[in-house]
Coordinates of C-alpha atoms and ligand atoms in Angstrom, one line a residue:
M156 CA 105.3 -15.7 8.6
D157 CA 106.4 -12.9 6.3
I158 CA 104.7 -9.7 6.2
Q159 CA 103.1 -10.5 2.8
K160 CA 101.3 -13.5 4.1
K161 CA 100.1 -11.6 7.2
L162 CA 98.6 -8.9 5.0
E163 CA 96.8 -11.4 2.7
I164 CA 95.2 -13.0 5.7
S165 CA 94.0 -9.7 7.1
L166 CA 92.7 -8.6 3.8
Q167 CA 90.8 -11.9 3.6
K168 CA 89.5 -11.2 7.2
I169 CA 88.4 -7.8 6.2
N170 CA 86.6 -9.2 3.1
L171 CA 84.8 -11.7 5.2
L172 CA 83.8 -9.1 7.7
E173 CA 82.7 -6.8 4.9
K174 CA 80.6 -9.7 3.5
M175 CA 79.1 -10.3 6.8
I176 CA 78.3 -6.8 7.4
E177 CA 76.7 -6.4 3.9
D178 CA 74.7 -9.6 4.6
K179 CA 73.6 -8.3 7.9
T180 CA 72.6 -5.0 6.5
R181 CA 70.6 -6.6 3.6
D182 CA 69.0 -8.8 6.4
L183 CA 68.1 -5.9 8.4
Y184 CA 66.9 -3.9 5.5
Y185 CA 64.6 -6.7 4.5
A186 CA 63.4 -7.2 8.1
N187 CA 62.6 -3.5 8.4
K188 CA 60.9 -3.6 4.9
H189 CA 58.9 -6.6 5.9
L190 CA 57.9 -4.9 9.2
L191 CA 56.8 -1.7 7.3
D192 CA 54.9 -3.7 4.8
S193 CA 53.0 -5.6 7.5
N194 CA 52.1 -2.5 9.4
S195 CA 50.6 -1.0 6.3
Y196 CA 49.0 -4.3 5.5
L197 CA 47.5 -4.2 9.0
D198 CA 46.3 -0.6 8.5
N199 CA 44.8 -1.6 5.3
I200 CA 42.9 -4.5 6.8
I201 CA 41.7 -2.3 9.7
D202 CA 40.4 0.5 7.3
S203 CA 38.8 -2.1 5.0
M204 CA 36.8 -3.5 7.8
V205 CA 33.0 -3.1 7.6
D206 CA 32.6 -3.1 11.4
M207 CA 33.6 0.0 13.4
L208 CA 36.8 -0.5 15.3
L209 CA 38.1 1.8 18.0
T210 CA 41.1 1.6 20.4
L211 CA 41.0 3.4 23.9
N212 CA 44.0 4.6 25.9
P213 CA 44.4 3.4 29.4
D214 CA 42.7 6.7 30.4
G215 CA 39.6 5.8 28.4
N216 CA 40.3 8.3 25.6
I217 CA 40.3 7.3 22.0
R218 CA 43.6 6.3 20.7
T219 CA 42.6 5.2 17.0
A220 CA 39.5 4.9 15.0
N221 CA 39.1 3.0 11.7
R222 CA 37.7 4.3 8.5
S223 CA 34.2 2.6 8.9
L224 CA 33.8 4.3 12.3
L225 CA 34.9 7.7 11.0
D226 CA 32.6 7.4 7.9
T227 CA 29.6 6.0 9.8
L228 CA 29.7 8.6 12.6
G229 CA 30.7 11.5 10.3
Y230 CA 33.9 12.4 12.1
K231 CA 37.3 13.4 11.1
E232 CA 40.1 11.5 12.7
K233 CA 41.5 14.5 14.6
E234 CA 38.0 15.4 15.9
L235 CA 37.9 12.0 17.8
L236 CA 41.5 11.1 18.9
G237 CA 42.1 12.1 22.4
N238 CA 38.4 12.5 23.3
P239 CA 36.5 10.4 25.7
I240 CA 34.5 7.6 24.1
S241 CA 31.3 9.1 25.7
I242 CA 31.3 11.6 22.7
I243 CA 30.0 8.7 20.4
L244 CA 27.9 7.0 23.0
A245 CA 24.1 7.8 23.1
E246 CA 23.6 6.3 26.6
Q247 CA 25.7 8.7 28.7
E248 CA 27.5 6.0 30.7
E249 CA 30.9 6.7 32.0
V250 CA 33.3 4.6 29.9
T251 CA 36.6 5.2 31.7
F252 CA 38.6 2.7 33.4
E253 CA 37.3 3.8 36.7
G254 CA 33.7 4.1 35.4
S255 CA 31.0 1.6 35.9
G256 CA 30.5 0.8 32.2
I257 CA 34.0 -0.6 31.8
E258 CA 34.0 -2.5 35.0
K259 CA 32.7 -5.8 33.6
L260 CA 35.1 -5.6 30.7
L261 CA 38.1 -5.1 33.0
K262 CA 37.0 -7.9 35.3
I263 CA 36.6 -10.5 32.7
G264 CA 38.9 -9.1 30.1
F265 CA 36.2 -8.8 27.3
V266 CA 32.5 -8.2 26.7
K267 CA 30.8 -9.6 23.6
D268 CA 27.6 -8.6 21.6
I269 CA 26.1 -6.1 23.9
E270 CA 23.6 -3.8 22.3
K271 CA 24.7 -0.1 22.5
T272 CA 23.8 3.0 20.7
Y273 CA 26.4 5.0 18.9
L274 CA 25.9 8.7 18.3
T275 CA 26.9 10.5 15.1
K276 CA 28.3 14.0 14.9
D277 CA 24.9 15.1 13.7
G278 CA 23.2 13.5 16.7
E279 CA 21.6 10.6 14.9
K280 CA 21.5 7.4 16.8
I281 CA 23.0 4.2 15.4
P282 CA 22.3 0.9 17.3
V283 CA 25.4 -1.4 17.4
L284 CA 26.4 -4.8 18.6
F285 CA 29.4 -4.0 20.8
S286 CA 32.3 -6.2 21.6
G287 CA 35.5 -5.1 23.5
S288 CA 38.6 -6.5 24.9
V289 CA 41.4 -5.4 27.2
M290 CA 44.9 -5.0 25.6
R291 CA 47.9 -5.8 28.0
K292 CA 51.6 -4.9 27.6
D293 CA 54.1 -6.4 30.0
G294 CA 51.2 -7.6 32.1
K295 CA 49.7 -4.1 32.5
I296 CA 46.5 -2.7 31.0
D297 CA 47.4 -0.9 27.9
G298 CA 44.0 0.0 26.5
I299 CA 40.8 -1.5 25.1
V300 CA 39.9 -2.6 21.5
C301 CA 36.3 -2.0 20.7
V302 CA 34.5 -3.5 17.6
A303 CA 30.9 -2.3 16.8
H304 CA 28.6 -3.9 14.2
D305 CA 25.9 -1.5 12.8
I306 CA 22.6 -3.3 13.4
T307 CA 20.2 -0.5 12.2
I308 CA 18.6 -2.6 9.5
R309 CA 18.3 -5.7 11.7
K310 CA 16.5 -3.4 14.5
E311 CA 14.3 -1.8 11.7
I312 CA 13.2 -5.3 10.5
E313 CA 12.7 -6.4 14.3
E314 CA 10.6 -3.3 15.0
E315 CA 8.6 -3.8 11.8
R316 CA 8.0 -7.5 12.9
L317 CA 6.9 -6.4 16.3
K318 CA 4.7 -3.7 14.9
S319 CA 3.0 -6.0 12.5
K320 CA 2.6 -8.5 15.2
A321 CA 1.0 -6.0 17.5
S322 CA -1.2 -4.9 14.7
E323 CA -2.1 -8.4 13.8
A324 CA -3.1 -9.1 17.4
A325 CA -5.1 -5.8 17.6
K326 CA -6.9 -6.8 14.3
K327 CA -7.5 -10.2 15.6
E328 CA -9.0 -8.8 18.8
A329 CA -11.0 -6.3 16.8
V330 CA -12.4 -9.1 14.7
K331 CA -13.2 -11.0 17.8
Q332 CA -15.0 -8.0 19.4
T333 CA -16.9 -7.5 16.3
K334 CA -17.9 -11.0 16.2
Y335 CA -19.1 -10.9 19.8
K336 CA -20.9 -7.6 19.1
D337 CA -22.6 -9.1 16.1
E338 CA -23.5 -12.3 18.0
F339 CA -25.0 -10.0 20.8
I340 CA -27.0 -7.9 18.2
A341 CA -28.2 -11.2 16.7
N342 CA -29.3 -12.6 20.1
M343 CA -30.9 -9.5 21.4
S344 CA -32.6 -9.0 18.1
H345 CA -33.9 -12.5 18.3
E346 CA -35.0 -12.3 21.9
I347 CA -36.9 -9.0 21.4
R348 CA -38.3 -9.6 18.0
T349 CA -39.8 -13.0 18.6
P350 CA -42.3 -11.8 21.3
M351 CA -42.9 -8.6 19.2
N352 CA -43.8 -10.7 16.3
G353 CA -46.4 -12.4 18.5
I354 CA -47.8 -9.1 19.8
L355 CA -48.0 -7.4 16.4
G356 CA -49.3 -10.4 14.5
M357 CA -52.0 -11.1 17.1
S358 CA -53.2 -7.5 17.0
Y359 CA -53.3 -7.8 13.3
L360 CA -55.4 -10.9 13.4
L361 CA -57.5 -9.3 16.2
S362 CA -58.2 -6.3 14.0
K363 CA -59.7 -8.6 11.4
T364 CA -62.4 -9.8 13.8
D365 CA -65.7 -8.1 14.7
L366 CA -64.9 -5.7 17.5
D367 CA -67.0 -3.1 19.2
E368 CA -65.9 0.6 19.4
E369 CA -64.1 0.4 22.8
Q370 CA -62.3 -2.9 21.8
K371 CA -61.2 -1.2 18.6
E372 CA -59.9 1.8 20.6
N373 CA -58.0 -0.5 23.1
L374 CA -56.6 -2.5 20.2
N375 CA -55.3 0.7 18.4
A376 CA -53.6 1.8 21.6
L377 CA -52.0 -1.8 21.9
T378 CA -50.9 -1.7 18.3
T379 CA -49.5 1.8 18.5
S380 CA -47.5 1.0 21.6
A381 CA -46.1 -2.1 20.1
E382 CA -45.2 -0.3 16.8
N383 CA -43.5 2.5 18.9
L384 CA -41.6 -0.1 21.0
L385 CA -40.5 -1.7 17.7
V386 CA -39.2 1.6 16.4
I387 CA -37.1 2.1 19.5
I388 CA -35.8 -1.5 19.3
N389 CA -34.9 -0.9 15.7
D390 CA -33.1 2.3 16.7
V391 CA -31.0 0.6 19.2
L392 CA -30.2 -2.2 16.9
D393 CA -29.4 0.2 14.1
I394 CA -26.9 2.0 16.3
S395 CA -25.3 -1.1 17.4
K396 CA -24.9 -2.0 13.7
I397 CA -23.5 1.4 12.9
Q398 CA -21.1 1.2 15.8
A399 CA -20.0 -2.3 14.7
G400 CA -19.4 -1.0 11.3
M401 CA -21.9 -3.4 9.9
M402 CA -24.4 -1.1 8.3
T403 CA -24.6 -2.0 4.6
F404 CA -26.6 -0.1 1.9
E405 CA -28.5 -1.6 -1.0
Q406 CA -28.0 -0.4 -4.6
A407 CA -31.4 -0.6 -6.2
N408 CA -33.4 1.5 -8.8
F409 CA -36.1 3.6 -6.9
S410 CA -38.5 6.4 -7.6
I411 CA -38.1 9.3 -5.4
N412 CA -41.9 10.1 -6.1
E413 CA -42.9 6.8 -4.8
I414 CA -40.7 7.1 -1.6
L415 CA -42.4 10.5 -0.7
K416 CA -45.8 8.9 -1.5
N417 CA -45.0 6.0 1.0
V418 CA -43.7 8.6 3.6
N419 CA -46.8 10.5 3.2
Y420 CA -49.0 7.5 3.6
T421 CA -47.2 6.8 6.8
L422 CA -47.2 10.2 8.3
N423 CA -50.4 11.7 7.0
Y424 CA -52.3 10.6 10.1
K425 CA -49.6 12.0 12.3
A426 CA -49.9 15.5 10.6
R427 CA -53.6 15.5 11.0
E428 CA -53.2 14.5 14.7
R429 CA -51.4 17.6 15.4
S430 CA -53.3 19.7 12.9
N431 CA -50.3 20.3 10.8
H432 CA -50.1 20.8 7.0
L433 CA -47.6 18.6 5.2
T434 CA -46.5 19.5 1.8
Y435 CA -44.1 18.0 -0.6
N436 CA -42.3 19.8 -3.6
I437 CA -39.9 18.0 -5.9
V438 CA -38.1 20.5 -8.1
E439 CA -38.3 19.4 -11.8
E440 CA -34.6 18.7 -12.4
V441 CA -34.7 15.9 -9.9
P442 CA -34.2 12.7 -12.0
E443 CA -37.2 10.3 -11.6
I444 CA -35.3 7.1 -11.0
L445 CA -32.1 6.9 -8.9
I446 CA -30.0 4.0 -7.8
G447 CA -29.3 3.6 -4.1
D448 CA -30.9 2.4 -0.8
P449 CA -34.6 3.4 -0.8
V450 CA -35.3 1.7 2.7
R451 CA -32.6 3.9 4.3
L452 CA -33.8 7.0 2.6
N453 CA -37.3 6.3 3.7
Q454 CA -36.0 5.9 7.2
I455 CA -34.2 9.2 7.1
L456 CA -37.2 11.1 5.8
L457 CA -39.5 9.4 8.3
N458 CA -37.3 10.5 11.2
L459 CA -36.9 14.1 10.1
I460 CA -40.4 14.8 8.9
G461 CA -41.8 12.8 11.9
N462 CA -39.7 15.0 14.1
G463 CA -41.0 18.1 12.3
L464 CA -44.5 16.9 13.0
K465 CA -43.8 15.9 16.5
F466 CA -42.4 19.3 17.5
T467 CA -45.0 21.5 15.6
E468 CA -48.7 22.0 16.3
N469 CA -51.2 23.8 14.2
G470 CA -48.3 24.6 11.8
K471 CA -46.7 23.3 8.7
V472 CA -43.9 20.9 7.6
D473 CA -42.7 21.6 4.1
V474 CA -40.5 19.0 2.3
T475 CA -38.5 20.0 -0.7
V476 CA -36.3 17.9 -2.9
K477 CA -33.8 19.7 -5.2
A478 CA -31.1 18.4 -7.7
G479 CA -27.7 19.5 -6.4
E480 CA -24.4 19.0 -7.8
K481 CA -24.0 16.5 -10.8
K482 CA -20.9 14.7 -11.6
G483 CA -21.1 12.3 -14.6
D484 CA -23.9 9.9 -13.7
I485 CA -23.8 10.9 -10.1
Q486 CA -26.6 13.3 -9.0
T487 CA -26.6 14.7 -5.5
L488 CA -30.1 15.3 -4.1
E489 CA -30.7 18.0 -1.7
F490 CA -33.5 17.6 0.8
S491 CA -34.9 20.1 3.2
I492 CA -37.6 19.6 5.9
A493 CA -38.7 22.9 7.3
D494 CA -41.2 23.3 10.1
N495 CA -42.6 26.2 12.0
G496 CA -42.6 24.5 15.4
I497 CA -41.0 25.1 18.7
G498 CA -37.4 25.4 17.3
I499 CA -34.2 24.2 19.0
P500 CA -32.3 26.4 21.5
K501 CA -29.1 27.6 20.2
N502 CA -26.9 26.0 22.8
K503 CA -28.4 22.6 22.0
I504 CA -28.2 22.7 18.3
S505 CA -24.6 21.3 18.2
K506 CA -25.6 18.4 20.4
I507 CA -28.7 17.0 18.8
F508 CA -26.8 14.7 16.5
D509 CA -25.2 13.1 19.6
S510 CA -26.6 9.8 20.8
F511 CA -29.3 9.9 23.4
S512 CA -29.4 13.7 23.3
Q513 CA -32.7 15.6 23.4
A514 CA -32.8 19.3 23.4
E515 CA -34.9 19.4 26.6
Q516 CA -34.8 16.9 29.4
S517 CA -38.6 16.9 29.4
T518 CA -38.8 15.9 25.8
T519 CA -39.2 12.3 26.4
R520 CA -42.0 12.8 28.8
K521 CA -43.8 15.3 26.5
F522 CA -43.0 14.0 23.1
G523 CA -41.6 10.4 23.6
G524 CA -38.6 9.2 21.5
S525 CA -35.2 7.8 22.4
G526 CA -33.0 10.6 21.4
L527 CA -31.5 8.2 18.9
G528 CA -33.2 9.2 15.8
L529 CA -31.0 12.0 14.6
T530 CA -27.8 10.1 15.5
I531 CA -28.9 7.2 13.2
T532 CA -30.1 9.7 10.6
N533 CA -26.7 11.6 10.7
K534 CA -24.8 8.4 10.4
L535 CA -27.0 6.9 7.5
V536 CA -26.5 10.2 5.6
Q537 CA -22.7 10.2 6.3
L538 CA -22.3 6.5 5.3
Q539 CA -23.9 7.1 2.1
G540 CA -21.5 10.0 1.3
G541 CA -23.8 12.9 2.2
K542 CA -24.0 15.8 4.8
I543 CA -26.6 16.9 7.2
W544 CA -27.2 20.2 8.9
V545 CA -29.9 22.2 10.7
K546 CA -31.0 25.8 11.0
S547 CA -33.3 26.7 13.9
K548 CA -34.8 29.5 15.8
I549 CA -36.6 29.0 19.0
N550 CA -40.4 29.4 18.6
K551 CA -39.8 30.0 14.8
G552 CA -39.2 26.5 13.6
S553 CA -36.4 24.3 12.4
T554 CA -35.1 23.4 8.8
F555 CA -33.2 20.1 8.6
S556 CA -31.3 19.7 5.3
F557 CA -29.3 16.8 4.0
T558 CA -27.5 15.7 0.8
I559 CA -27.0 12.2 -0.6
P560 CA -25.2 11.4 -3.9
Y561 CA -27.1 8.8 -6.1
K562 CA -26.3 7.2 -9.4
I563 CA -28.9 8.1 -11.9
G564 CA -31.0 5.1 -12.8
T565 CA -33.2 4.2 -15.8
T566 CA -36.9 4.0 -15.9
D567 CA -36.8 0.8 -18.1
V568 CA -34.9 -1.1 -15.4
F569 CA -37.1 0.2 -12.7
I570 CA -40.3 -0.8 -14.3
K571 CA -38.9 -4.2 -15.0
E572 CA -37.9 -4.6 -11.4
K573 CA -41.4 -3.4 -10.3
M574 CA -43.2 -5.7 -12.7
K575 CA -41.4 -8.7 -10.9
E576 CA -43.0 -7.6 -7.7
P577 CA -46.6 -8.5 -7.3
N578 CA -48.6 -5.4 -6.6
D579 CA -51.5 -6.9 -4.9
P580 CA -50.3 -7.4 -1.3
S581 CA -52.8 -10.1 -0.5
V582 CA -52.9 -12.5 -3.2
N583 CA -55.2 -15.7 -2.6
L584 CA -53.0 -18.7 -2.2
E585 CA -55.8 -21.3 -2.2
S586 CA -53.9 -23.9 -4.2
I587 CA -50.7 -23.6 -2.2
K588 CA -49.5 -26.0 0.4
I589 CA -47.1 -24.6 3.0
L590 CA -45.0 -26.3 5.7
L591 CA -44.5 -23.9 8.6
V592 CA -41.6 -24.8 10.6
E593 CA -41.7 -22.8 13.9
D594 CA -41.0 -23.8 17.5
N595 CA -42.6 -20.8 19.3
P596 CA -46.3 -21.7 19.8
I597 CA -47.5 -18.1 19.7
N598 CA -45.6 -17.3 16.5
Q599 CA -46.8 -20.5 15.1
L600 CA -50.4 -19.8 15.8
M601 CA -50.1 -16.4 14.5
A602 CA -48.4 -17.4 11.2
K603 CA -50.9 -20.2 10.7
K604 CA -53.8 -17.7 11.1
V605 CA -52.1 -15.2 8.6
L606 CA -51.6 -18.1 6.1
S607 CA -55.2 -19.3 6.6
G608 CA -56.3 -15.8 5.8
W609 CA -54.8 -16.3 2.3
N610 CA -56.6 -19.7 2.2
C611 CA -53.4 -21.8 1.9
T612 CA -53.2 -25.3 3.3
T613 CA -50.8 -25.3 6.2
D614 CA -48.9 -28.1 8.0
T615 CA -46.6 -27.3 11.0
A616 CA -43.5 -28.7 12.4
E617 CA -41.8 -27.7 15.7
N618 CA -38.2 -28.3 14.6
G619 CA -36.1 -29.2 11.5
K620 CA -36.2 -32.9 12.2
I621 CA -40.0 -33.0 12.2
A622 CA -39.9 -30.7 9.0
I623 CA -37.8 -33.3 7.2
E624 CA -40.1 -36.1 8.3
K625 CA -43.1 -34.3 7.0
L626 CA -41.5 -33.3 3.7
N627 CA -40.6 -37.0 3.2
A628 CA -44.2 -38.0 3.7
S629 CA -45.8 -35.3 1.7
D630 CA -45.2 -32.6 -0.9
Y631 CA -45.1 -28.9 -0.2
D632 CA -45.0 -25.7 -2.4
V633 CA -43.2 -23.7 0.1
I634 CA -41.5 -24.2 3.4
L635 CA -41.4 -21.3 5.9
M636 CA -38.4 -22.0 8.0
D637 CA -37.6 -20.5 11.4
L638 CA -33.8 -20.6 11.9
Q639 CA -33.4 -21.0 15.7
M640 CA -35.1 -24.2 16.9
P641 CA -34.4 -27.0 19.4
K642 CA -33.2 -30.4 18.2
M643 CA -32.5 -29.4 14.6
D644 CA -32.3 -25.8 13.6
G645 CA -33.4 -24.2 10.2
Y646 CA -29.9 -24.1 8.9
E647 CA -29.3 -27.9 9.4
A648 CA -32.7 -28.7 8.1
T649 CA -32.1 -26.7 4.9
K650 CA -28.7 -28.3 4.4
H651 CA -30.3 -31.7 4.7
I652 CA -33.1 -30.9 2.3
R653 CA -30.8 -29.5 -0.3
N654 CA -28.1 -32.1 0.0
K655 CA -29.6 -35.3 1.1
M656 CA -33.0 -35.5 -0.2
K657 CA -33.9 -36.6 -3.8
P658 CA -35.4 -34.4 -6.5
P659 CA -37.8 -32.8 -6.7
K660 CA -38.1 -32.6 -2.9
N661 CA -34.6 -31.2 -2.5
K662 CA -35.8 -28.2 -4.6
V663 CA -38.7 -27.1 -2.5
P664 CA -38.7 -23.3 -2.1
I665 CA -37.6 -22.4 1.4
I666 CA -38.2 -18.9 2.9
A667 CA -36.1 -18.2 6.0
M668 CA -38.1 -16.5 8.9
T669 CA -36.0 -15.2 11.6
A670 CA -35.9 -12.8 14.4
N671 CA -32.1 -12.4 14.0
A672 CA -31.3 -9.1 12.6
G673 CA -27.5 -9.5 12.7
S674 CA -25.3 -8.6 9.7
G675 CA -24.7 -11.5 7.2
E676 CA -27.9 -13.5 8.3
A677 CA -29.4 -13.1 4.8
D678 CA -26.3 -14.0 3.1
R679 CA -25.9 -17.0 5.3
C680 CA -29.5 -18.1 4.5
L681 CA -29.0 -17.7 0.7
S682 CA -25.7 -19.4 0.7
L683 CA -27.2 -22.6 2.3
G684 CA -29.8 -22.6 -0.7
M685 CA -32.6 -20.8 0.9
N686 CA -34.6 -18.9 -1.8
D687 CA -35.7 -15.9 0.3
Y688 CA -35.6 -14.4 3.8
I689 CA -38.0 -12.4 5.9
S690 CA -37.3 -11.0 9.3
K691 CA -39.6 -11.1 12.2
P692 CA -41.9 -9.3 13.0
F693 CA -42.9 -9.7 9.5
V694 CA -45.5 -7.6 7.6
P695 CA -48.1 -10.1 6.5
H696 CA -48.3 -8.7 2.8
E697 CA -44.6 -8.9 2.5
L698 CA -44.5 -12.5 3.4
N699 CA -47.5 -13.0 0.9
S700 CA -45.5 -11.3 -1.8
K701 CA -42.3 -13.4 -1.1
I702 CA -44.5 -16.6 -1.3
V703 CA -46.2 -15.4 -4.6
K704 CA -42.8 -14.8 -6.1
L705 CA -41.8 -18.4 -5.5
V706 CA -45.0 -20.1 -6.5
K707 CA -46.2 -17.9 -9.3
D708 CA -46.5 -20.8 -11.7
K709 CA -48.8 -22.9 -9.4
L710 CA -51.3 -20.1 -8.6
V711 CA -54.7 -20.8 -10.3
Ligands
ADP1010 P1 -36.0 11.8 19.6 O1 -36.3 10.4 19.5 O2 -36.0 12.5 20.9 O3 -37.0 12.7 18.6 P2 -34.0 12.6 17.9 O4 -32.6 12.3 17.8 O5 -34.8 12.5 16.6 O6 -34.6 12.0 19.1 O7 -34.1 14.2 18.2 C1 -33.2 14.7 19.2 C2 -33.8 16.0 19.8 O8 -33.5 17.0 18.9 C3 -35.2 16.0 20.0 O9 -35.5 15.4 21.3 C4 -35.7 17.4 20.1 O10 -35.3 18.0 21.3 C5 -34.7 17.9 19.0 N1 -35.3 18.1 17.7 C6 -35.2 17.3 16.6 N2 -35.9 17.7 15.6 C7 -36.7 18.9 15.9 C8 -37.5 19.7 15.3 N3 -38.0 19.6 14.1 N4 -38.0 20.8 16.1 C9 -37.5 20.9 17.5 N5 -36.7 20.1 18.1 C10 -36.3 19.1 17.3

């Protein structure tokens, strides 16, 4: 082969080699580029993750942290890298390869969805769901990858749910307790008032008969004791009602003059008994008619004036009513009850509004009373939006003052309301036929006698079933319906009369007579279609006026 040919072949080989080198270089370039691209792609993915990602070195120190972790915990990368993971853990567990926290991870290679708490740079706690897995290189542990999912919102919702569950349970329990309490009050009230009705009613009837002086005196003592007992029973029931949050207040037009007149009527004899002078002074600016609860105002005044008279002898009790602050149509009244009696020791003053508290231990023995009067009075004033306070000096006397805001009423409405009420307390009911439904024989006898005093014709039934039979057989103008009775109670009987009987019998006026003073009793009666409601022991002329209201057209 000549030299020319050899050179050509060598050149061709060199070209081929060059081409091969060029191809390889290009391949390498592209391979390298590809590698670089995928690295930044991976970095991009890791930094775009919502979850927090962290890798640890084999020594347990932080090797890398993604953007989400840095942003959430408020660290710069250089502040974290190289530090132990405990820097971001609220629970100070040792997370090193030797430490206990990581043992499980190392043993099984991964942990999944465990709740942990991360700590931000500012010390704020962030609940997370933590997963971790061991990284290996050439069969050896090379580190740990940790992913944490922020569960703050989920925790908040969970806590909220737990809280509302707990408060719902507490509410349910409170409602249950209130219901038990209400039932207890109702039952006690029934058990106590039923015999009281008998005692007071019978003494009333006895007082209408011919009695000699000694009998009259005995009967008076009996009546007074029974009345005192009733006051204490009412106090205890009132306190229970207040404590159960069941005290409600009426909104009626009333005349302050009339209230004071009634109070005076009730307490006059008590003033005379202890030779006290009782005076009333209503300052002119006090509106004549107000809207509020006259019965409760009466109760407050009876208690405070009654106390004044009780703790004073040969002295005086002055009652003053003034107009206080006026805002729009709301007028606050200021009452003061000043006596010059025994006064209250300084160290006892702050306690007298507490339940069962009497200034002196000997008070009950000497003056009677339950020590509940001022507690009830205080609550009644407060629940009506007012205030009560006392100034007292031992052996000089005491002044109790209280305020209650009332809406100003109108005389027209008051007069109209008054006109509706019959003012003669004992109207003759000669033409009226009454069905008395009552199971207690003493109360039945007593009510029958009271009714016969008004000359009405009275039939009796021992329970609701007999009442329905009697109503089927004959017509009545009014039914007086006891509520708790054997066989068929007053509620059932009323339901039957209103829903199952034919007109006009289904329209017969029904007055509930009950010894149950629990809240809602009146509403329950009225919602069943009863026309009115009277609680036992009843005041005869009150029952009379309730009957008269219902049978006005039939009276001759
Ligand atoms: P009580 O049923 O004992 O009268 P209260 O709650 O009405 O109960 O009164 C509590 C105590 O306050 C009384 O026992 C008495 O010691 C004292 N107190 C109340 N009012 C007066 C008053 N006007 N003068 C002197 N002490 C009074």
